[in-house]
Short mmCIF file of C-alpha atoms and ligand atoms in Angstrom, two decimals:
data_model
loop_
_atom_site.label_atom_id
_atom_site.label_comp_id
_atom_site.label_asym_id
_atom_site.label_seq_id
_atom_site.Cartn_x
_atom_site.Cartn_y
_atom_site.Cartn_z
CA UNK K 1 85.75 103.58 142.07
CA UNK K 2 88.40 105.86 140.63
CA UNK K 3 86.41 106.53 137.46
CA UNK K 4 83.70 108.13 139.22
CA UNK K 5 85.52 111.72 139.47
CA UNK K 6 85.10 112.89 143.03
CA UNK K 7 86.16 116.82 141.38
CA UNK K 8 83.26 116.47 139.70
CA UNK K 9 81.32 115.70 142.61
CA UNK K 10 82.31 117.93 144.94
CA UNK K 11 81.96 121.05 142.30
CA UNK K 12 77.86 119.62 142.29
CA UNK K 13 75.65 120.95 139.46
CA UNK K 14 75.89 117.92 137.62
CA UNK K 15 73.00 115.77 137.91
CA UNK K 16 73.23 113.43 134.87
CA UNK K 17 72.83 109.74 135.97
CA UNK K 18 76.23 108.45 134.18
CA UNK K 19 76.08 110.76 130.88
CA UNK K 20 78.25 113.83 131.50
CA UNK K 21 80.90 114.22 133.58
CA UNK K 22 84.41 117.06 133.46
CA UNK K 23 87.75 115.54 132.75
CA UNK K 24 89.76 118.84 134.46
CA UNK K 25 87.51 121.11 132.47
CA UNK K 26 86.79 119.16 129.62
CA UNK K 27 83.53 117.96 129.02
CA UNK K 28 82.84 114.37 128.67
CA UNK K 29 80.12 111.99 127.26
CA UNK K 30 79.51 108.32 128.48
CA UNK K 31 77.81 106.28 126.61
CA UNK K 32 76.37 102.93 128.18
CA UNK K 33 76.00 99.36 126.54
CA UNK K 34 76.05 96.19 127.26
CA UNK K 35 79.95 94.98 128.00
CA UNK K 36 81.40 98.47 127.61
CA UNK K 37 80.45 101.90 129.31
CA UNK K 38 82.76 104.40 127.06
CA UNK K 39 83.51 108.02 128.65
CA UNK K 40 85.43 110.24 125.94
CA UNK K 41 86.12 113.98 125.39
CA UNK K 42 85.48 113.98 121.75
CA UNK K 43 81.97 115.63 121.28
CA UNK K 44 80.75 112.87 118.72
CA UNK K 45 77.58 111.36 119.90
CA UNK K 46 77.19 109.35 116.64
CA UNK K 47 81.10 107.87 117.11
CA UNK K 48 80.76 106.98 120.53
CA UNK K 49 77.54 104.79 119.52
CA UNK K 50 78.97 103.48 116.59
CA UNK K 51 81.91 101.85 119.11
CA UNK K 52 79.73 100.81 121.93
CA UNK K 53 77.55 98.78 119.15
CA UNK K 54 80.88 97.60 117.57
CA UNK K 55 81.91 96.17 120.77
CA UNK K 56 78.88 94.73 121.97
CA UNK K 57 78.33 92.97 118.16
CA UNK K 58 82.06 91.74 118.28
CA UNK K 59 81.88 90.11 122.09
CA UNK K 60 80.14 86.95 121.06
CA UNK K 61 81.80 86.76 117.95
CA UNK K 62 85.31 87.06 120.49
CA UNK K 63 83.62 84.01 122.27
CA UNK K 64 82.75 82.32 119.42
CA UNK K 65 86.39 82.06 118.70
CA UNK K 66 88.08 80.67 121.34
CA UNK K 67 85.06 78.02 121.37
CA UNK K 68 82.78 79.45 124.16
CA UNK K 69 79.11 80.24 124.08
CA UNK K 70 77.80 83.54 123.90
CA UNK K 71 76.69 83.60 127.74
CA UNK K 72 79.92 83.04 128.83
CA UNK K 73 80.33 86.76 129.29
CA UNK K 74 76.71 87.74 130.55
CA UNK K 75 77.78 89.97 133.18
CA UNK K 76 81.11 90.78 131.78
CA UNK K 77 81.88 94.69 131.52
CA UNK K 78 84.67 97.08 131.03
CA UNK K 79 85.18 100.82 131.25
CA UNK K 80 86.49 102.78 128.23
CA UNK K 81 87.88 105.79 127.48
CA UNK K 82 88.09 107.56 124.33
CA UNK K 83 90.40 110.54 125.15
CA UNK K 84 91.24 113.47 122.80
CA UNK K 85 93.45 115.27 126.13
CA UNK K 86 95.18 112.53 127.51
CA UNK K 87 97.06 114.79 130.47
CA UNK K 88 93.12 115.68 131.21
CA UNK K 89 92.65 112.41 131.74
CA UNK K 90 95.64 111.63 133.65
CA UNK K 91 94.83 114.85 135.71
CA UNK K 92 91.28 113.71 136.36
CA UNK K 93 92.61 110.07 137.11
CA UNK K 94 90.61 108.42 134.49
CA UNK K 95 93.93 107.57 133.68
CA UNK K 96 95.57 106.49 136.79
CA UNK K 97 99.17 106.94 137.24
CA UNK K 98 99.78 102.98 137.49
CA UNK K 99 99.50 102.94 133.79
CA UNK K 100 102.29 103.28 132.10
CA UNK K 101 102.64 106.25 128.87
CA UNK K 102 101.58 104.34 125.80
CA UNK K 103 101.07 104.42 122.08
CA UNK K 104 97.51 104.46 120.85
CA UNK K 105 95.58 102.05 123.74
CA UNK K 106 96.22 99.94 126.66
CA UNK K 107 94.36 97.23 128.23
CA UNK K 108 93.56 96.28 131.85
CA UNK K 109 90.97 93.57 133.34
CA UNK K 110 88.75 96.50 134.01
CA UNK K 111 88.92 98.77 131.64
CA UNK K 112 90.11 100.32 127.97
CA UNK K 113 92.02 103.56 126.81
CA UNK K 114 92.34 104.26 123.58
CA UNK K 115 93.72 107.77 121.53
CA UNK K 116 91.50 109.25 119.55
CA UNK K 117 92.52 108.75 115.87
CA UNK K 118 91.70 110.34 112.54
CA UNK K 119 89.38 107.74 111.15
CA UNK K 120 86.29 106.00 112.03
CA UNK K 121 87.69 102.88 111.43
CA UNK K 122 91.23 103.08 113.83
CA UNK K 123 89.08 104.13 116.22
CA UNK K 124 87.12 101.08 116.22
CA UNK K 125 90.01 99.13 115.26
CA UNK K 126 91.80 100.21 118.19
CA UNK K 127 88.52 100.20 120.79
CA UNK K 128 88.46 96.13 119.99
CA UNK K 129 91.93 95.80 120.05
CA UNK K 130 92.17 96.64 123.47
CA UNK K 131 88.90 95.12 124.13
CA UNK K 132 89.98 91.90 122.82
CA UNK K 133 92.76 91.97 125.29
CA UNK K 134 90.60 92.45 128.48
CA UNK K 135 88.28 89.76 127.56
CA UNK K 136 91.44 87.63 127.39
CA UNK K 137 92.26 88.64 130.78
CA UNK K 138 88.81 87.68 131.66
CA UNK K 139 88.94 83.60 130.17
CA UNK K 140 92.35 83.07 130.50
CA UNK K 141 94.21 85.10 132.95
CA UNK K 142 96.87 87.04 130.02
CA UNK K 143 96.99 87.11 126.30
CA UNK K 144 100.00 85.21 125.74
CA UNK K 145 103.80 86.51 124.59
CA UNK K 146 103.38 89.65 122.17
CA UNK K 147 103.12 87.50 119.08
CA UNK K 148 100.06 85.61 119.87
CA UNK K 149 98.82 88.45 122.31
CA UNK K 150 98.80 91.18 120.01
CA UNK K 151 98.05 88.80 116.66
CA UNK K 152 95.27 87.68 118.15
CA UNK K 153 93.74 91.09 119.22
CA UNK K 154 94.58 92.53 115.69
CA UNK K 155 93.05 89.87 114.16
CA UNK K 156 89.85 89.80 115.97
CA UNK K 157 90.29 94.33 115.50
CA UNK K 158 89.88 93.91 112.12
CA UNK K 159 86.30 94.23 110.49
CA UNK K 160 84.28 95.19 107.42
CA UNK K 161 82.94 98.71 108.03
CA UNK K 162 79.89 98.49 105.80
CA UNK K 163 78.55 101.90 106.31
CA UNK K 164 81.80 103.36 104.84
CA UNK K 165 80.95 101.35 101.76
CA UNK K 166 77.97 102.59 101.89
CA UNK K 167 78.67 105.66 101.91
CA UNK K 168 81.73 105.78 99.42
CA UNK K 169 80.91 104.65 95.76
CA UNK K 170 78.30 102.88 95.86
CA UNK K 171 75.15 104.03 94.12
CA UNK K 172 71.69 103.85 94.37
CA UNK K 173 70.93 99.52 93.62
CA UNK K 174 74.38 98.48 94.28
CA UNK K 175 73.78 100.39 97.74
CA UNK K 176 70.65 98.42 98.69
CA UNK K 177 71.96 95.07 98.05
CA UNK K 178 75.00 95.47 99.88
CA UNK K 179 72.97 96.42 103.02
CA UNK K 180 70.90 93.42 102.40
CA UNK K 181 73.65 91.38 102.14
CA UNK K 182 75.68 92.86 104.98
CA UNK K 183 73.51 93.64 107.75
CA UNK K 184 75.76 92.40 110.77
CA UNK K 185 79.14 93.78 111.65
CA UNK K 186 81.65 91.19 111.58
CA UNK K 187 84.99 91.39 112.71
CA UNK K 188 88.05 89.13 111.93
CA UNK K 189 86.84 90.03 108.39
CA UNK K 190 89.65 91.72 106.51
CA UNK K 191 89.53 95.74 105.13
CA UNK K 192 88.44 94.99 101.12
CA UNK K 193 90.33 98.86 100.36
CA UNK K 194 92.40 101.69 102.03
CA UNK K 195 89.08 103.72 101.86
CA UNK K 196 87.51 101.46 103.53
CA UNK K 197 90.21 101.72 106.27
CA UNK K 198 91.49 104.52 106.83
CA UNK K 199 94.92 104.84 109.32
CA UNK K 200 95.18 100.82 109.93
CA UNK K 201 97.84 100.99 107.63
CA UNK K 202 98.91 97.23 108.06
CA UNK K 203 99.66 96.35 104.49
CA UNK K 204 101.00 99.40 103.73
CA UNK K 205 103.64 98.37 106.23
CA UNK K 206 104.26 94.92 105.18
CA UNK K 207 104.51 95.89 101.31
CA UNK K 208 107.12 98.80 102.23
CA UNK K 209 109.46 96.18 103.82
CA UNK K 210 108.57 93.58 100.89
CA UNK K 211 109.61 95.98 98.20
CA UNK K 212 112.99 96.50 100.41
CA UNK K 213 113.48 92.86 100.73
CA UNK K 214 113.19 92.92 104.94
CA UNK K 215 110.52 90.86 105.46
CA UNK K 216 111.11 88.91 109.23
CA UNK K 217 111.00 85.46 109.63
CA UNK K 218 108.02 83.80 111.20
CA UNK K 219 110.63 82.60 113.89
CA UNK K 220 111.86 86.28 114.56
CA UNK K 221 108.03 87.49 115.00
CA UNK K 222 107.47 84.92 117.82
CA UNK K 223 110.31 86.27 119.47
CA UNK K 224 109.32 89.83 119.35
CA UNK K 225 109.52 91.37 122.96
CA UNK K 226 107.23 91.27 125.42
CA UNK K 227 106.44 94.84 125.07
CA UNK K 228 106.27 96.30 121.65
CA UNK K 229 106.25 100.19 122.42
CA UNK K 230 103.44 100.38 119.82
CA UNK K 231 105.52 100.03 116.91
CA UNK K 232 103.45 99.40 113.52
CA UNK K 233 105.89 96.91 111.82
CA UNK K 234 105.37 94.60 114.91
CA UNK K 235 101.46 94.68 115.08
CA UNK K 236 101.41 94.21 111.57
CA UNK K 237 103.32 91.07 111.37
CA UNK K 238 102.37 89.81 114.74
CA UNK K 239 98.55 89.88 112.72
CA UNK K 240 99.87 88.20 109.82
CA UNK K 241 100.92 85.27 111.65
CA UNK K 242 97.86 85.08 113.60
CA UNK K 243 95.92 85.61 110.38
CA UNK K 244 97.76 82.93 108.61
CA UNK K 245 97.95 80.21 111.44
CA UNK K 246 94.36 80.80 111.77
CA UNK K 247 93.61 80.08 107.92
CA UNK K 248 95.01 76.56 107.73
CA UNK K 249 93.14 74.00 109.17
CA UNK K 250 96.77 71.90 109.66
CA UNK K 251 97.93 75.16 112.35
CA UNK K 252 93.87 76.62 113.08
CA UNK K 253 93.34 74.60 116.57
CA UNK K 254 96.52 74.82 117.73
CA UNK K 255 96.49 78.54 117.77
CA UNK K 256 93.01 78.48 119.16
CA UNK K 257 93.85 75.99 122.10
CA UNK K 258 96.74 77.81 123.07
CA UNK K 259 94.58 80.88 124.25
CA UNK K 260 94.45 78.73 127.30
CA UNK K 261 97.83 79.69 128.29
CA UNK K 262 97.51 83.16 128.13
CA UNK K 263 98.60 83.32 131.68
CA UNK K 264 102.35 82.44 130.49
CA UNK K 265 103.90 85.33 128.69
CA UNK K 266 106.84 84.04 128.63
CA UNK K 267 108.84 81.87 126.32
CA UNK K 268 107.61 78.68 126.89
CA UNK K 269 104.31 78.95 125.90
CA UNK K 270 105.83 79.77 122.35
CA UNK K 271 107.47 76.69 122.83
CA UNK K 272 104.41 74.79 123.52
CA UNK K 273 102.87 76.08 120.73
CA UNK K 274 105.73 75.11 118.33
CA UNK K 275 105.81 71.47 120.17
CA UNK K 276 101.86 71.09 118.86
CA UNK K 277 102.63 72.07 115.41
CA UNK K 278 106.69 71.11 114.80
CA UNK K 279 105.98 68.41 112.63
CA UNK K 280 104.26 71.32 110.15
CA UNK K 281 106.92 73.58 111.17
CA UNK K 282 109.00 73.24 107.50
CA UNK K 283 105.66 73.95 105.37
CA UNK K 284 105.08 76.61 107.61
CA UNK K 285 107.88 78.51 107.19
CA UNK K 286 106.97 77.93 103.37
CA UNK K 287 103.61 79.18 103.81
CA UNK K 288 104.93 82.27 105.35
CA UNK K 289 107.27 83.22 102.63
CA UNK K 290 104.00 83.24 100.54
CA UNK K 291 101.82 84.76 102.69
CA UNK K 292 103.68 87.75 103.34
CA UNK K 293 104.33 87.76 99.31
CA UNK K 294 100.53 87.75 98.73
CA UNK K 295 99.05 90.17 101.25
CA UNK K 296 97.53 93.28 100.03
CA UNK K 297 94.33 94.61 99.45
CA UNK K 298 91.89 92.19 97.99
CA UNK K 299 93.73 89.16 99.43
CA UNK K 300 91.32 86.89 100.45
CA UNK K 301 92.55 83.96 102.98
CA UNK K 302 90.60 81.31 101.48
CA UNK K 303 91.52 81.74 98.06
CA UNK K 304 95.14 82.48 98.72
CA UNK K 305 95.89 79.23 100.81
CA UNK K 306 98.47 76.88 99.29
CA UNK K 307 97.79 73.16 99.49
CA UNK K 308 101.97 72.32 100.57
CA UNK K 309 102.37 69.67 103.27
CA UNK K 310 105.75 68.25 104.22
CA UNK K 311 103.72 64.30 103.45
CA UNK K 312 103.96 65.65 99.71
CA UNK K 313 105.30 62.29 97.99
CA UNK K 314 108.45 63.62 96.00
CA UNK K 315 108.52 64.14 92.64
CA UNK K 316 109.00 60.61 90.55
CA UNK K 317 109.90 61.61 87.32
CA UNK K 318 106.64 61.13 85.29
CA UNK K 319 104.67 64.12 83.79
CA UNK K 320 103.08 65.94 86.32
CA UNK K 321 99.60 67.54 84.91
CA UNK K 322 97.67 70.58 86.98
CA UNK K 323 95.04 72.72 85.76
CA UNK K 324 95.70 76.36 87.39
CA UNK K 325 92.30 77.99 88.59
CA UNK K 326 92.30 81.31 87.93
CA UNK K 327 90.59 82.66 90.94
CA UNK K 328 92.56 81.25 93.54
CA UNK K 329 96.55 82.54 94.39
CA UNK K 330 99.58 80.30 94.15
CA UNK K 331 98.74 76.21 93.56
CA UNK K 332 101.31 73.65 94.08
CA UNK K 333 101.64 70.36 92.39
CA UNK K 334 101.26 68.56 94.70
CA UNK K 335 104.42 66.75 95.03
CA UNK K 336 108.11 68.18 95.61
CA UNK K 337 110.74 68.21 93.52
CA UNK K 338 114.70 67.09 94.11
CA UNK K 339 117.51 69.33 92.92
CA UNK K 340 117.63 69.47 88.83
CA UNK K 341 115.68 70.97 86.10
CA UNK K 342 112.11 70.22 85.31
CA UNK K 343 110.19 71.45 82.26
CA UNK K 344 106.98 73.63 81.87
CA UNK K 345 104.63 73.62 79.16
CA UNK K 346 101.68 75.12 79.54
CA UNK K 347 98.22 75.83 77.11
CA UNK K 348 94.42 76.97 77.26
CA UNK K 349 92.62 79.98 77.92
CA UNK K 350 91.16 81.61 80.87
CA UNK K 351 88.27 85.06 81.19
CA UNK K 352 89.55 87.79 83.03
CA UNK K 353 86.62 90.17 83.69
CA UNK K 354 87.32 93.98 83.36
CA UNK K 355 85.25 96.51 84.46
CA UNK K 356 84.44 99.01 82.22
CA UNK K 357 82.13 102.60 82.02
CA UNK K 358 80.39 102.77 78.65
CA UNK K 359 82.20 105.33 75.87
CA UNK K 360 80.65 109.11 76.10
CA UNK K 361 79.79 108.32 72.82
CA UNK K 362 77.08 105.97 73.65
CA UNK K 363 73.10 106.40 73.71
CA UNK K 364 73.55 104.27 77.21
CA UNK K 365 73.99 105.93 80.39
CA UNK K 366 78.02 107.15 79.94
CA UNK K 367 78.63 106.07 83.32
CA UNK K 368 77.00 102.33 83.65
CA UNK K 369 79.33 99.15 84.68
CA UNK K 370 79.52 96.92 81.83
CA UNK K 371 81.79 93.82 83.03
CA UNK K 372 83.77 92.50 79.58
CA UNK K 373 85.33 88.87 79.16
CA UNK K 374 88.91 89.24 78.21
CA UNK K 375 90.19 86.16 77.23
CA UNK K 376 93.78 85.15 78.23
CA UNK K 377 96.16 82.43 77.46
CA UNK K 378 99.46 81.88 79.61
CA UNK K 379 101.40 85.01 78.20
CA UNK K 380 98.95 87.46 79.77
CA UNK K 381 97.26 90.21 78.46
CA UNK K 382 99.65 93.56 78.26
CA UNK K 383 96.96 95.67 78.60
CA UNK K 384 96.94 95.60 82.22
CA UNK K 385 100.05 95.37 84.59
CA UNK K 386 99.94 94.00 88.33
CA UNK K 387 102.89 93.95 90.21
CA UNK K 388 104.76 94.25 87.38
CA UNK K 389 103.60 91.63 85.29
CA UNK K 390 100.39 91.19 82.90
CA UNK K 391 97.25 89.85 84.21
CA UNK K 392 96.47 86.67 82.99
CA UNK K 393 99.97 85.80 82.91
CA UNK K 394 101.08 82.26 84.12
CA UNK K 395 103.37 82.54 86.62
CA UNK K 396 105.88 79.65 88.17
CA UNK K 397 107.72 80.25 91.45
CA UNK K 398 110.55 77.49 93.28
CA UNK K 399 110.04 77.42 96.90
CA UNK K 400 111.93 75.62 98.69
CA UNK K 401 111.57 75.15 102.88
CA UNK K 402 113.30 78.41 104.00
CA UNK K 403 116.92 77.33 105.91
CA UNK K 404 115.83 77.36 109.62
CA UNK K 405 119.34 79.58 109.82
CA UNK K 406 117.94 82.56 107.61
CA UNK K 407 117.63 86.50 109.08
CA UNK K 408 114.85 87.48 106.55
CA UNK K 409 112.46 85.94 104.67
CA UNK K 410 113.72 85.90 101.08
CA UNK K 411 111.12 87.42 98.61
CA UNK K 412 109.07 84.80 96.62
CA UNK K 413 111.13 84.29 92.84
CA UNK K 414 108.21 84.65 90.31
CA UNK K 415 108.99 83.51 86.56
CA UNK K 416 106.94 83.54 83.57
CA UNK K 417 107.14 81.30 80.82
CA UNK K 418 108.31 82.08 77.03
CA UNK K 419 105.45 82.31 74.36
CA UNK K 420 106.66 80.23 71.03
CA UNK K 421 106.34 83.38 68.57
CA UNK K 422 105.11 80.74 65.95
CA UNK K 423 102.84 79.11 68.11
CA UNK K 424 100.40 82.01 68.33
CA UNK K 425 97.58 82.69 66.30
CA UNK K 426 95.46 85.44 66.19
CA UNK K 427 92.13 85.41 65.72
CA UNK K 428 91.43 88.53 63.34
CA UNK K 429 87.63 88.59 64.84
CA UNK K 430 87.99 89.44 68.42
CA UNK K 431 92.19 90.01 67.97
CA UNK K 432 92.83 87.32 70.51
CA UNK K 433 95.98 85.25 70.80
CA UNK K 434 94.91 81.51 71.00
CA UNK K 435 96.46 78.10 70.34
CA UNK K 436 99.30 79.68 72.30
CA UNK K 437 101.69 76.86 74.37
CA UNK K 438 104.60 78.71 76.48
CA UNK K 439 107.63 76.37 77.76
CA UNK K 440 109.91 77.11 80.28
CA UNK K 441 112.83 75.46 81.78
CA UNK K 442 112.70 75.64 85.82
CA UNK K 443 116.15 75.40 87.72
CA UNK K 444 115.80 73.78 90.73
CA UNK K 445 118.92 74.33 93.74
CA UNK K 446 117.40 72.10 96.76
CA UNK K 447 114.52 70.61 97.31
CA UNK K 448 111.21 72.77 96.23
CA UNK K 449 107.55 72.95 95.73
CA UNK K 450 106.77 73.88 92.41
CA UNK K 451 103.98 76.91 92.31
CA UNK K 452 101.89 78.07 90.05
CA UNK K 453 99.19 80.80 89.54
CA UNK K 454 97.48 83.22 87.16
CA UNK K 455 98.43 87.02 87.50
CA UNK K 456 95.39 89.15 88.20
CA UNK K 457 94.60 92.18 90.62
CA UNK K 458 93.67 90.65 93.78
CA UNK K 459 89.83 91.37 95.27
CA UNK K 460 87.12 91.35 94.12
CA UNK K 461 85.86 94.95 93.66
CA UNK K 462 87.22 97.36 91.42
CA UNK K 463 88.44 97.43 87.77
CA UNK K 464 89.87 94.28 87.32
CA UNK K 465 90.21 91.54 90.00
CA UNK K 466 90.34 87.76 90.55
CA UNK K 467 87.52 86.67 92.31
CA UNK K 468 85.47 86.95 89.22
CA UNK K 469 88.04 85.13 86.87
CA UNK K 470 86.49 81.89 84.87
CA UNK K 471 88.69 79.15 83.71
CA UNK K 472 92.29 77.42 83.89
CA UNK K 473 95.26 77.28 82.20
CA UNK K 474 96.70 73.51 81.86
CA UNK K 475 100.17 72.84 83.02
CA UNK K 476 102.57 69.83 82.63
CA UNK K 477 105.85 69.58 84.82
CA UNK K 478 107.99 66.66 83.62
CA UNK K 479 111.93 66.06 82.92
ZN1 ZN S 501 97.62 95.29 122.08
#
């Protein structure tokens, strides 16, 4: 077979069963498992493990997502290359010259290339990223049109990387129970912080184009081209659709299933996948407007889902009552509301946990955690800005269902509500603000869902962030 380099062989002297080999000079390393044998010119023993075991922990995992059982790829293995010289590579004909110049990796049945990057992490990223796509060569035939194709690789590329938070701030204790707790390497989990992934970039590219209000429409990504040149923006919001039709259980199946037609890259299979979900299409197009508002580090697909359905009963006039959970991302009403002007009044308290080090002037050790209950009420606490706006602030958006018609995805319209100066009282023990109601009137153009959510940091590591959050605020919508 081509990989086996007959210069090699005919120079003799090397006698190494599969392990070293010369790419035109270059030496190279191969390391063996059990569904990838990886050959690369980078001299890192320790990185070239670290993505054999990646791959062979993420295969039945791969499986396990399109629905198969883990034996279904007994048997199943792919060459790699990791290559530092790519012409050395091309010269050796590890690269053969049927595959075309690309961008960062490329995929065949067979076998893998990927460019060596700066961080552990792309690496990997990129090793299962092409590996996802020769698996689906393997089941299905193809991966699909680019959207769903290179969605679905980046989402099953993504992973938690627990030795790098191991090895980054985490001391002593903390260390141990995070290694108890995370013993297995999981992919289609998302990066917690840019240490933590280095180079993948991916919401670094979405919030650039959100704070220049260019965000594409869902409808726009499934129409990307079949080949994307390895441009950035594309990956990234090819994986935020994937990532997104995967979280809701209304879209999750129908995404799955249509692996199945991975043979058909063209058009119609997008078309077949919008036929299995049109009914949802409205709400989804509303879903994506706040998806691609939400996603950063720390967001957390679970929490971050909104309940919106196109079956919402409209809006009947009554008071509407919803208690806002704190640790969770925008919450709808759950009914929507005709053209006109409703009215918000909201009340109560919530705890938003802040992470603090002890003062130097402390008999304690100056640089222990101590986690301190700040207590909030819907005008937020000024202390602490996100995005612009306090935590703990109550926050209101309109969303309507985006015009089928539109370029871009507008960006989400976030209010806050106004604090009755008289209505506050402060508690001259802890210098809290309670008994605090805030009002606001809420313009409505066309019909809208009416969300709602707490400000915070989102995550749940570092200084201040959600997931720890106790408590509601109470809301009532009425005329
Ligand atoms: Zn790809």
């Amino acid at each position: 077979m081509w990989h086996c380099s007959k210069f090699v062989l005919l120079l003799g002297g090397f006698f190494s069963i599969w392990n070293a080999s010369a790419v035109a000079g270059a030496e190279t390393v191969t390391r063996q498992g059990v569904h990838l044998r990886l050959t690369s010119d980078v001299a890192d023993e320790r990185l070239l493990d670290d993505l054999v075991s990646a791959f062979d922990a993420a295969v039945p995992q791969w499986l396990a997502f399109w629905g198969f059982p883990a034996d279904r790829a007994t048997g199943w293995r792919i060459d790699g290359f990791l290559m530092e010289d790519v012409d050395a590579f091309r010269r050796d004909g590890k690269l053969p010259g049927h595959i075309p110049d690309f961008k960062n990796g490329f995929a065949t049945p067979d076998a893998i290339w990927i460019q060596r990057q700066s961080s552990i992490y792309y690496n990997r990223h990129l090793v299962l990223h092409e590996g996802v796509h020769a698996l689906a060569f393997e089941l299905f035939g193809g991966g699909g049109p680019s959207w769903y194709m290179e969605g679905t690789a980046e989402l099953l590329a993504t992973h938690r990387d627990r030795s790098e938070a191991l090895r980054s701030g985490f001391s002593g204790a903390e260390a141990g129970l995070l290694a108890q707790a995370e013993t297995s390497f999981r992919v289609n989990e998302l990066p917690r912080r840019r240490e933590d992934s280095s180079m993948w970039g991916r919401y670094r590219v979405i919030e650039k184009r959100r704070e220049s209000g260019s965000l594409p429409t869902l409808a726009s990504v499934m129409k990307l081209p079949t080949n994307l040149q390895g441009d950035v923006n594309s990956y990234a919001w090819c994986w935020a659709a994937s990532l997104m039709l995967t979280a809701y259980p209304e879209t999750r199946d129908a995404f799955i299933a249509a692996a199945r037609n991975g043979r058909d890259q063209s058009p119609s299979f997008t078309t077949r996948f919008y036929r299995e979900i049109g009914d949802q299409w409205p709400a989804v197009r509303a879903r994506w407007r706040v998806w691609m508002d939400d996603l950063e580090y720390g967001f957390d697909r679970d929490a971050y889902r909104v309940n919106l359905s196109t079956d919402d009963p409209r809006y009947d006039g009554a008071p509407v009552n919803l208690a806002v959970d704190s640790r969770r991302g925008w919450q709808s009403t759950g009914v929507w509301f005709p053209a006109g002007t409703v009215r918000v009044q909201a009340s109560g308290q919530c705890v938003v946990v802040a992470e603090a080090t002890l003062q130097q002037d402390s008999d304690d050790d100056p640089n222990a955690i101590v986690h301190r209950d700040w207590i909030s009420t819907p005008a937020g606490i000024t202390v602490r800005y996100h995005r612009g706006a306090p935590i703990g602030q109550l926050q209101v958006c309109v969303l309507p269902i985006p015009s089928s018609g539109d370029k871009q995805t507008a960006p989400l319209r976030v209010q806050s509500l106004n604090t009755a100066p008289n209505g506050a009282v402060r508690s001259n023990v802890s210098g809290v603000v309670s008994g605090t109601v805030a009002f606001r009137e809420v313009q409505i153009d066309r019909p809208s869902w009416l969300l709602f959510r707490i400000n915070d940091v989102p995550g749940e590591i570092g200084r201040y962030q959600r997931a720890d959050n106790r408590g509601e605020y109470q809301v009532q919508v009425s005329r």
